[in-house]
Amino acid sequence: MAKRKLDQVLIVDIEATCWQTSIPPGQESEIIEIGLCLLDVASWKPQDKTSILVRPERSTVSPFCTQLTGLTQEQVEQGVSFAEACKLLQTAYASHERIWASYGEADRLRFERQCHSRQVAYPFAPRHINIKALFALWYGLPHEVGMSTALEIAGLPLEGTHHRGDDDAWNIAALFAGMMKHGRSSN
């Protein structure tokens, strides 16, 4: 077993093909963008953000999906395959050795399902932090809230474009960093 790296947390946010109504026959929702932000544990400062575009294999980008994410079919066709994206996560970001986090469980579950259906090795370490649940607990909320609402509660600006993977990963990192900085300073 690889030794776990604890110098950074890998913050992940994905975007997937979506439709305003039901999924068209013969298509399925699949990952088209993996947004990443490395969060330095020593300083709790986001270090880097990037976007990996993933070429869909079993769907096309709908006009609704373009309106929501800003991503077009032409853009994602220039992306890498899902298998290549998973390999890149491991080689460039040591995703299989780092604790990783996302805003909720949906991104983790989608990765698990898509890896299983494509017979691609799961690229992440088993340790996952659900920042959505952690945020609700931290702030004593009666239920979990969306990321943009969480930013408002925390008094943080929404930077970049909502529903773009790299920008959302950056904003999620800011939420998590705020909680961790406060926790560290109160000890």
PDB file of C-alpha atoms in Angstrom:
ATOM      1  CA  MET A   1       0.000   0.000   0.000  1.00  0.00           C
ATOM      2  CA  ALA A   2       1.316   3.423  -0.952  1.00  0.00           C
ATOM      3  CA  LYS A   3       2.109   5.802   1.864  1.00  0.00           C
ATOM      4  CA  ARG A   4      -0.510   8.523   2.111  1.00  0.00           C
ATOM      5  CA  LYS A   5       0.635  12.050   1.248  1.00  0.00           C
ATOM      6  CA  LEU A   6      -0.727  14.598   3.730  1.00  0.00           C
ATOM      7  CA  ASP A   7       0.894  17.776   2.389  1.00  0.00           C
ATOM      8  CA  GLN A   8      -2.076  18.681   0.193  1.00  0.00           C
ATOM      9  CA  VAL A   9      -5.745  17.841  -0.146  1.00  0.00           C
ATOM     10  CA  LEU A  10      -6.960  17.299  -3.682  1.00  0.00           C
ATOM     11  CA  ILE A  11     -10.271  19.135  -4.144  1.00  0.00           C
ATOM     12  CA  VAL A  12     -12.340  17.716  -7.013  1.00  0.00           C
ATOM     13  CA  ASP A  13     -15.440  18.994  -8.765  1.00  0.00           C
ATOM     14  CA  ILE A  14     -16.872  17.353 -11.853  1.00  0.00           C
ATOM     15  CA  GLU A  15     -19.301  18.433 -14.505  1.00  0.00           C
ATOM     16  CA  ALA A  16     -21.291  15.851 -16.436  1.00  0.00           C
ATOM     17  CA  THR A  17     -23.557  15.764 -19.448  1.00  0.00           C
ATOM     18  CA  CYS A  18     -27.062  16.786 -18.447  1.00  0.00           C
ATOM     19  CA  TRP A  19     -30.433  17.591 -19.954  1.00  0.00           C
ATOM     20  CA  GLN A  20     -33.273  19.876 -18.969  1.00  0.00           C
ATOM     21  CA  THR A  21     -35.729  16.980 -19.116  1.00  0.00           C
ATOM     22  CA  SER A  22     -35.125  13.243 -19.339  1.00  0.00           C
ATOM     23  CA  ILE A  23     -31.968  11.604 -20.672  1.00  0.00           C
ATOM     24  CA  PRO A  24     -32.334  10.951 -24.421  1.00  0.00           C
ATOM     25  CA  PRO A  25     -32.592   7.286 -25.439  1.00  0.00           C
ATOM     26  CA  GLY A  26     -29.211   5.662 -25.958  1.00  0.00           C
ATOM     27  CA  GLN A  27     -27.333   8.264 -23.899  1.00  0.00           C
ATOM     28  CA  GLU A  28     -26.168   8.420 -20.289  1.00  0.00           C
ATOM     29  CA  SER A  29     -24.865  11.170 -18.077  1.00  0.00           C
ATOM     30  CA  GLU A  30     -21.076  11.036 -17.982  1.00  0.00           C
ATOM     31  CA  ILE A  31     -18.149  13.130 -16.803  1.00  0.00           C
ATOM     32  CA  ILE A  32     -17.053  15.847 -19.231  1.00  0.00           C
ATOM     33  CA  GLU A  33     -14.899  17.997 -16.940  1.00  0.00           C
ATOM     34  CA  ILE A  34     -12.790  17.279 -13.881  1.00  0.00           C
ATOM     35  CA  GLY A  35     -11.958  20.423 -11.953  1.00  0.00           C
ATOM     36  CA  LEU A  36      -9.049  20.191  -9.537  1.00  0.00           C
ATOM     37  CA  CYS A  37      -7.561  22.408  -6.874  1.00  0.00           C
ATOM     38  CA  LEU A  38      -4.634  21.499  -4.652  1.00  0.00           C
ATOM     39  CA  LEU A  39      -5.023  22.832  -1.121  1.00  0.00           C
ATOM     40  CA  ASP A  40      -1.809  23.212   0.867  1.00  0.00           C
ATOM     41  CA  VAL A  41      -2.293  21.816   4.387  1.00  0.00           C
ATOM     42  CA  ALA A  42       0.456  23.879   6.054  1.00  0.00           C
ATOM     43  CA  SER A  43      -1.012  27.230   4.990  1.00  0.00           C
ATOM     44  CA  TRP A  44      -4.560  26.175   4.015  1.00  0.00           C
ATOM     45  CA  LYS A  45      -4.132  28.161   0.791  1.00  0.00           C
ATOM     46  CA  PRO A  46      -5.277  26.900  -2.600  1.00  0.00           C
ATOM     47  CA  GLN A  47      -2.147  26.314  -4.679  1.00  0.00           C
ATOM     48  CA  ASP A  48      -3.335  25.483  -8.134  1.00  0.00           C
ATOM     49  CA  LYS A  49      -6.493  24.878 -10.110  1.00  0.00           C
ATOM     50  CA  THR A  50      -6.950  23.140 -13.403  1.00  0.00           C
ATOM     51  CA  SER A  51      -9.584  21.653 -15.654  1.00  0.00           C
ATOM     52  CA  ILE A  52      -9.347  18.323 -17.427  1.00  0.00           C
ATOM     53  CA  LEU A  53     -11.835  18.099 -20.265  1.00  0.00           C
ATOM     54  CA  VAL A  54     -13.108  14.571 -20.844  1.00  0.00           C
ATOM     55  CA  ARG A  55     -14.412  13.423 -24.208  1.00  0.00           C
ATOM     56  CA  PRO A  56     -17.858  11.837 -23.749  1.00  0.00           C
ATOM     57  CA  GLU A  57     -18.284   8.343 -25.172  1.00  0.00           C
ATOM     58  CA  ARG A  58     -21.974   7.677 -24.551  1.00  0.00           C
ATOM     59  CA  SER A  59     -23.618  11.094 -24.740  1.00  0.00           C
ATOM     60  CA  THR A  60     -23.491  14.532 -26.292  1.00  0.00           C
ATOM     61  CA  VAL A  61     -23.514  17.948 -24.668  1.00  0.00           C
ATOM     62  CA  SER A  62     -27.046  19.321 -24.742  1.00  0.00           C
ATOM     63  CA  PRO A  63     -27.884  23.026 -25.156  1.00  0.00           C
ATOM     64  CA  PHE A  64     -29.030  22.968 -21.489  1.00  0.00           C
ATOM     65  CA  CYS A  65     -25.645  21.557 -20.422  1.00  0.00           C
ATOM     66  CA  THR A  66     -23.849  24.271 -22.408  1.00  0.00           C
ATOM     67  CA  GLN A  67     -26.032  26.934 -20.813  1.00  0.00           C
ATOM     68  CA  LEU A  68     -25.276  25.553 -17.325  1.00  0.00           C
ATOM     69  CA  THR A  69     -21.540  24.830 -17.671  1.00  0.00           C
ATOM     70  CA  GLY A  70     -20.426  26.896 -20.632  1.00  0.00           C
ATOM     71  CA  LEU A  71     -18.961  23.728 -22.156  1.00  0.00           C
ATOM     72  CA  THR A  72     -19.766  22.849 -25.755  1.00  0.00           C
ATOM     73  CA  GLN A  73     -19.642  19.565 -27.635  1.00  0.00           C
ATOM     74  CA  GLU A  74     -16.746  20.935 -29.697  1.00  0.00           C
ATOM     75  CA  GLN A  75     -14.738  21.736 -26.558  1.00  0.00           C
ATOM     76  CA  VAL A  76     -15.186  18.359 -24.895  1.00  0.00           C
ATOM     77  CA  GLU A  77     -14.428  16.513 -28.125  1.00  0.00           C
ATOM     78  CA  GLN A  78     -10.915  17.970 -27.763  1.00  0.00           C
ATOM     79  CA  GLY A  79     -10.627  16.408 -24.294  1.00  0.00           C
ATOM     80  CA  VAL A  80      -8.982  13.166 -23.260  1.00  0.00           C
ATOM     81  CA  SER A  81     -10.740   9.842 -22.805  1.00  0.00           C
ATOM     82  CA  PHE A  82     -12.095   9.004 -19.356  1.00  0.00           C
ATOM     83  CA  ALA A  83      -9.392   6.344 -18.939  1.00  0.00           C
ATOM     84  CA  GLU A  84      -6.677   8.883 -19.818  1.00  0.00           C
ATOM     85  CA  ALA A  85      -8.160  11.395 -17.359  1.00  0.00           C
ATOM     86  CA  CYS A  86      -8.073   8.810 -14.559  1.00  0.00           C
ATOM     87  CA  LYS A  87      -4.455   7.973 -15.361  1.00  0.00           C
ATOM     88  CA  LEU A  88      -3.584  11.703 -15.398  1.00  0.00           C
ATOM     89  CA  LEU A  89      -5.151  12.136 -11.945  1.00  0.00           C
ATOM     90  CA  GLN A  90      -2.783   9.494 -10.597  1.00  0.00           C
ATOM     91  CA  THR A  91       0.389  10.546 -12.404  1.00  0.00           C
ATOM     92  CA  ALA A  92       0.100  14.344 -12.201  1.00  0.00           C
ATOM     93  CA  TYR A  93      -1.825  14.734  -8.916  1.00  0.00           C
ATOM     94  CA  ALA A  94      -1.017  11.537  -6.978  1.00  0.00           C
ATOM     95  CA  SER A  95      -4.772  11.097  -6.522  1.00  0.00           C
ATOM     96  CA  HIS A  96      -4.302   7.500  -5.378  1.00  0.00           C
ATOM     97  CA  GLU A  97      -2.032   8.677  -2.511  1.00  0.00           C
ATOM     98  CA  ARG A  98      -3.790  11.851  -1.320  1.00  0.00           C
ATOM     99  CA  ILE A  99      -6.856  12.508   0.720  1.00  0.00           C
ATOM    100  CA  TRP A 100      -9.354  14.039  -1.647  1.00  0.00           C
ATOM    101  CA  ALA A 101     -12.509  16.031  -1.115  1.00  0.00           C
ATOM    102  CA  SER A 102     -15.592  17.125  -2.999  1.00  0.00           C
ATOM    103  CA  TYR A 103     -18.730  19.062  -2.210  1.00  0.00           C
ATOM    104  CA  GLY A 104     -21.085  16.179  -1.405  1.00  0.00           C
ATOM    105  CA  GLU A 105     -21.023  12.520  -2.343  1.00  0.00           C
ATOM    106  CA  ALA A 106     -22.343  12.860  -5.904  1.00  0.00           C
ATOM    107  CA  ASP A 107     -18.929  13.325  -7.548  1.00  0.00           C
ATOM    108  CA  ARG A 108     -17.403  10.372  -5.669  1.00  0.00           C
ATOM    109  CA  LEU A 109     -20.342   8.132  -6.549  1.00  0.00           C
ATOM    110  CA  ARG A 110     -20.298   9.198 -10.217  1.00  0.00           C
ATOM    111  CA  PHE A 111     -16.579   8.390 -10.434  1.00  0.00           C
ATOM    112  CA  GLU A 112     -17.162   4.985  -8.859  1.00  0.00           C
ATOM    113  CA  ARG A 113     -20.036   4.181 -11.256  1.00  0.00           C
ATOM    114  CA  GLN A 114     -18.237   5.422 -14.352  1.00  0.00           C
ATOM    115  CA  CYS A 115     -15.034   3.579 -13.470  1.00  0.00           C
ATOM    116  CA  HIS A 116     -17.043   0.406 -12.939  1.00  0.00           C
ATOM    117  CA  SER A 117     -19.041   0.745 -16.176  1.00  0.00           C
ATOM    118  CA  ARG A 118     -15.916   1.565 -18.228  1.00  0.00           C
ATOM    119  CA  GLN A 119     -13.732  -1.007 -16.423  1.00  0.00           C
ATOM    120  CA  VAL A 120     -11.226   1.712 -15.547  1.00  0.00           C
ATOM    121  CA  ALA A 121      -9.225   1.608 -12.318  1.00  0.00           C
ATOM    122  CA  TYR A 122     -10.627   3.992  -9.698  1.00  0.00           C
ATOM    123  CA  PRO A 123      -8.049   6.816  -9.537  1.00  0.00           C
ATOM    124  CA  PHE A 124      -8.574   8.006  -5.958  1.00  0.00           C
ATOM    125  CA  ALA A 125      -7.388   6.998  -2.522  1.00  0.00           C
ATOM    126  CA  PRO A 126     -10.061   5.517  -0.261  1.00  0.00           C
ATOM    127  CA  ARG A 127     -10.086   8.567   2.032  1.00  0.00           C
ATOM    128  CA  HIS A 128     -12.709  11.078   0.879  1.00  0.00           C
ATOM    129  CA  ILE A 129     -13.931  14.189   2.685  1.00  0.00           C
ATOM    130  CA  ASN A 130     -17.526  15.266   2.056  1.00  0.00           C
ATOM    131  CA  ILE A 131     -17.209  19.044   2.478  1.00  0.00           C
ATOM    132  CA  LYS A 132     -20.949  19.583   2.010  1.00  0.00           C
ATOM    133  CA  ALA A 133     -21.795  17.511   5.097  1.00  0.00           C
ATOM    134  CA  LEU A 134     -18.814  18.874   7.018  1.00  0.00           C
ATOM    135  CA  PHE A 135     -19.886  22.465   6.266  1.00  0.00           C
ATOM    136  CA  ALA A 136     -23.452  21.844   7.473  1.00  0.00           C
ATOM    137  CA  LEU A 137     -22.143  20.305  10.698  1.00  0.00           C
ATOM    138  CA  TRP A 138     -19.536  23.050  11.183  1.00  0.00           C
ATOM    139  CA  TYR A 139     -22.135  25.814  10.878  1.00  0.00           C
ATOM    140  CA  GLY A 140     -24.856  23.924  12.783  1.00  0.00           C
ATOM    141  CA  LEU A 141     -27.229  23.983   9.823  1.00  0.00           C
ATOM    142  CA  PRO A 142     -30.413  21.895   9.894  1.00  0.00           C
ATOM    143  CA  HIS A 143     -29.574  20.469   6.433  1.00  0.00           C
ATOM    144  CA  GLU A 144     -26.887  20.562   3.778  1.00  0.00           C
ATOM    145  CA  VAL A 145     -26.839  23.539   1.398  1.00  0.00           C
ATOM    146  CA  GLY A 146     -25.546  24.137  -2.102  1.00  0.00           C
ATOM    147  CA  MET A 147     -22.052  25.472  -2.682  1.00  0.00           C
ATOM    148  CA  SER A 148     -23.087  29.020  -3.607  1.00  0.00           C
ATOM    149  CA  THR A 149     -25.261  29.250  -0.461  1.00  0.00           C
ATOM    150  CA  ALA A 150     -22.368  27.913   1.610  1.00  0.00           C
ATOM    151  CA  LEU A 151     -20.104  30.633   0.230  1.00  0.00           C
ATOM    152  CA  GLU A 152     -22.687  33.265   1.228  1.00  0.00           C
ATOM    153  CA  ILE A 153     -22.957  31.810   4.747  1.00  0.00           C
ATOM    154  CA  ALA A 154     -19.156  31.785   5.068  1.00  0.00           C
ATOM    155  CA  GLY A 155     -18.924  35.368   3.767  1.00  0.00           C
ATOM    156  CA  LEU A 156     -16.824  34.335   0.769  1.00  0.00           C
ATOM    157  CA  PRO A 157     -17.220  35.480  -2.839  1.00  0.00           C
ATOM    158  CA  LEU A 158     -18.065  33.025  -5.591  1.00  0.00           C
ATOM    159  CA  GLU A 159     -14.965  33.303  -7.764  1.00  0.00           C
ATOM    160  CA  GLY A 160     -15.070  32.448 -11.443  1.00  0.00           C
ATOM    161  CA  THR A 161     -17.958  30.722 -13.173  1.00  0.00           C
ATOM    162  CA  HIS A 162     -20.322  28.526 -11.179  1.00  0.00           C
ATOM    163  CA  HIS A 163     -20.643  25.043 -12.720  1.00  0.00           C
ATOM    164  CA  ARG A 164     -17.167  25.094 -14.209  1.00  0.00           C
ATOM    165  CA  GLY A 165     -15.127  22.376 -12.573  1.00  0.00           C
ATOM    166  CA  ASP A 166     -11.913  24.294 -11.886  1.00  0.00           C
ATOM    167  CA  ASP A 167     -13.698  27.369 -10.532  1.00  0.00           C
ATOM    168  CA  ASP A 168     -16.015  25.294  -8.352  1.00  0.00           C
ATOM    169  CA  ALA A 169     -13.044  23.274  -7.038  1.00  0.00           C
ATOM    170  CA  TRP A 170     -11.319  26.572  -6.151  1.00  0.00           C
ATOM    171  CA  ASN A 171     -14.426  27.816  -4.299  1.00  0.00           C
ATOM    172  CA  ILE A 172     -14.836  24.492  -2.485  1.00  0.00           C
ATOM    173  CA  ALA A 173     -11.180  24.724  -1.435  1.00  0.00           C
ATOM    174  CA  ALA A 174     -11.858  28.199  -0.021  1.00  0.00           C
ATOM    175  CA  LEU A 175     -14.774  26.863   2.048  1.00  0.00           C
ATOM    176  CA  PHE A 176     -12.734  23.962   3.390  1.00  0.00           C
ATOM    177  CA  ALA A 177      -9.690  26.158   4.062  1.00  0.00           C
ATOM    178  CA  GLY A 178     -11.829  28.610   6.026  1.00  0.00           C
ATOM    179  CA  MET A 179     -13.061  25.855   8.319  1.00  0.00           C
ATOM    180  CA  MET A 180      -9.615  24.344   8.752  1.00  0.00           C
ATOM    181  CA  LYS A 181      -7.895  27.701   9.461  1.00  0.00           C
ATOM    182  CA  HIS A 182     -10.497  28.522  12.093  1.00  0.00           C
ATOM    183  CA  GLY A 183     -10.141  25.099  13.678  1.00  0.00           C
ATOM    184  CA  ARG A 184      -6.362  25.346  13.780  1.00  0.00           C
ATOM    185  CA  SER A 185      -6.359  28.881  15.255  1.00  0.00           C
ATOM    186  CA  SER A 186      -8.781  27.969  18.036  1.00  0.00           C
ATOM    187  CA  ASN A 187      -6.485  25.235  19.407  1.00  0.00           C
TER     188      ASN A 187
END
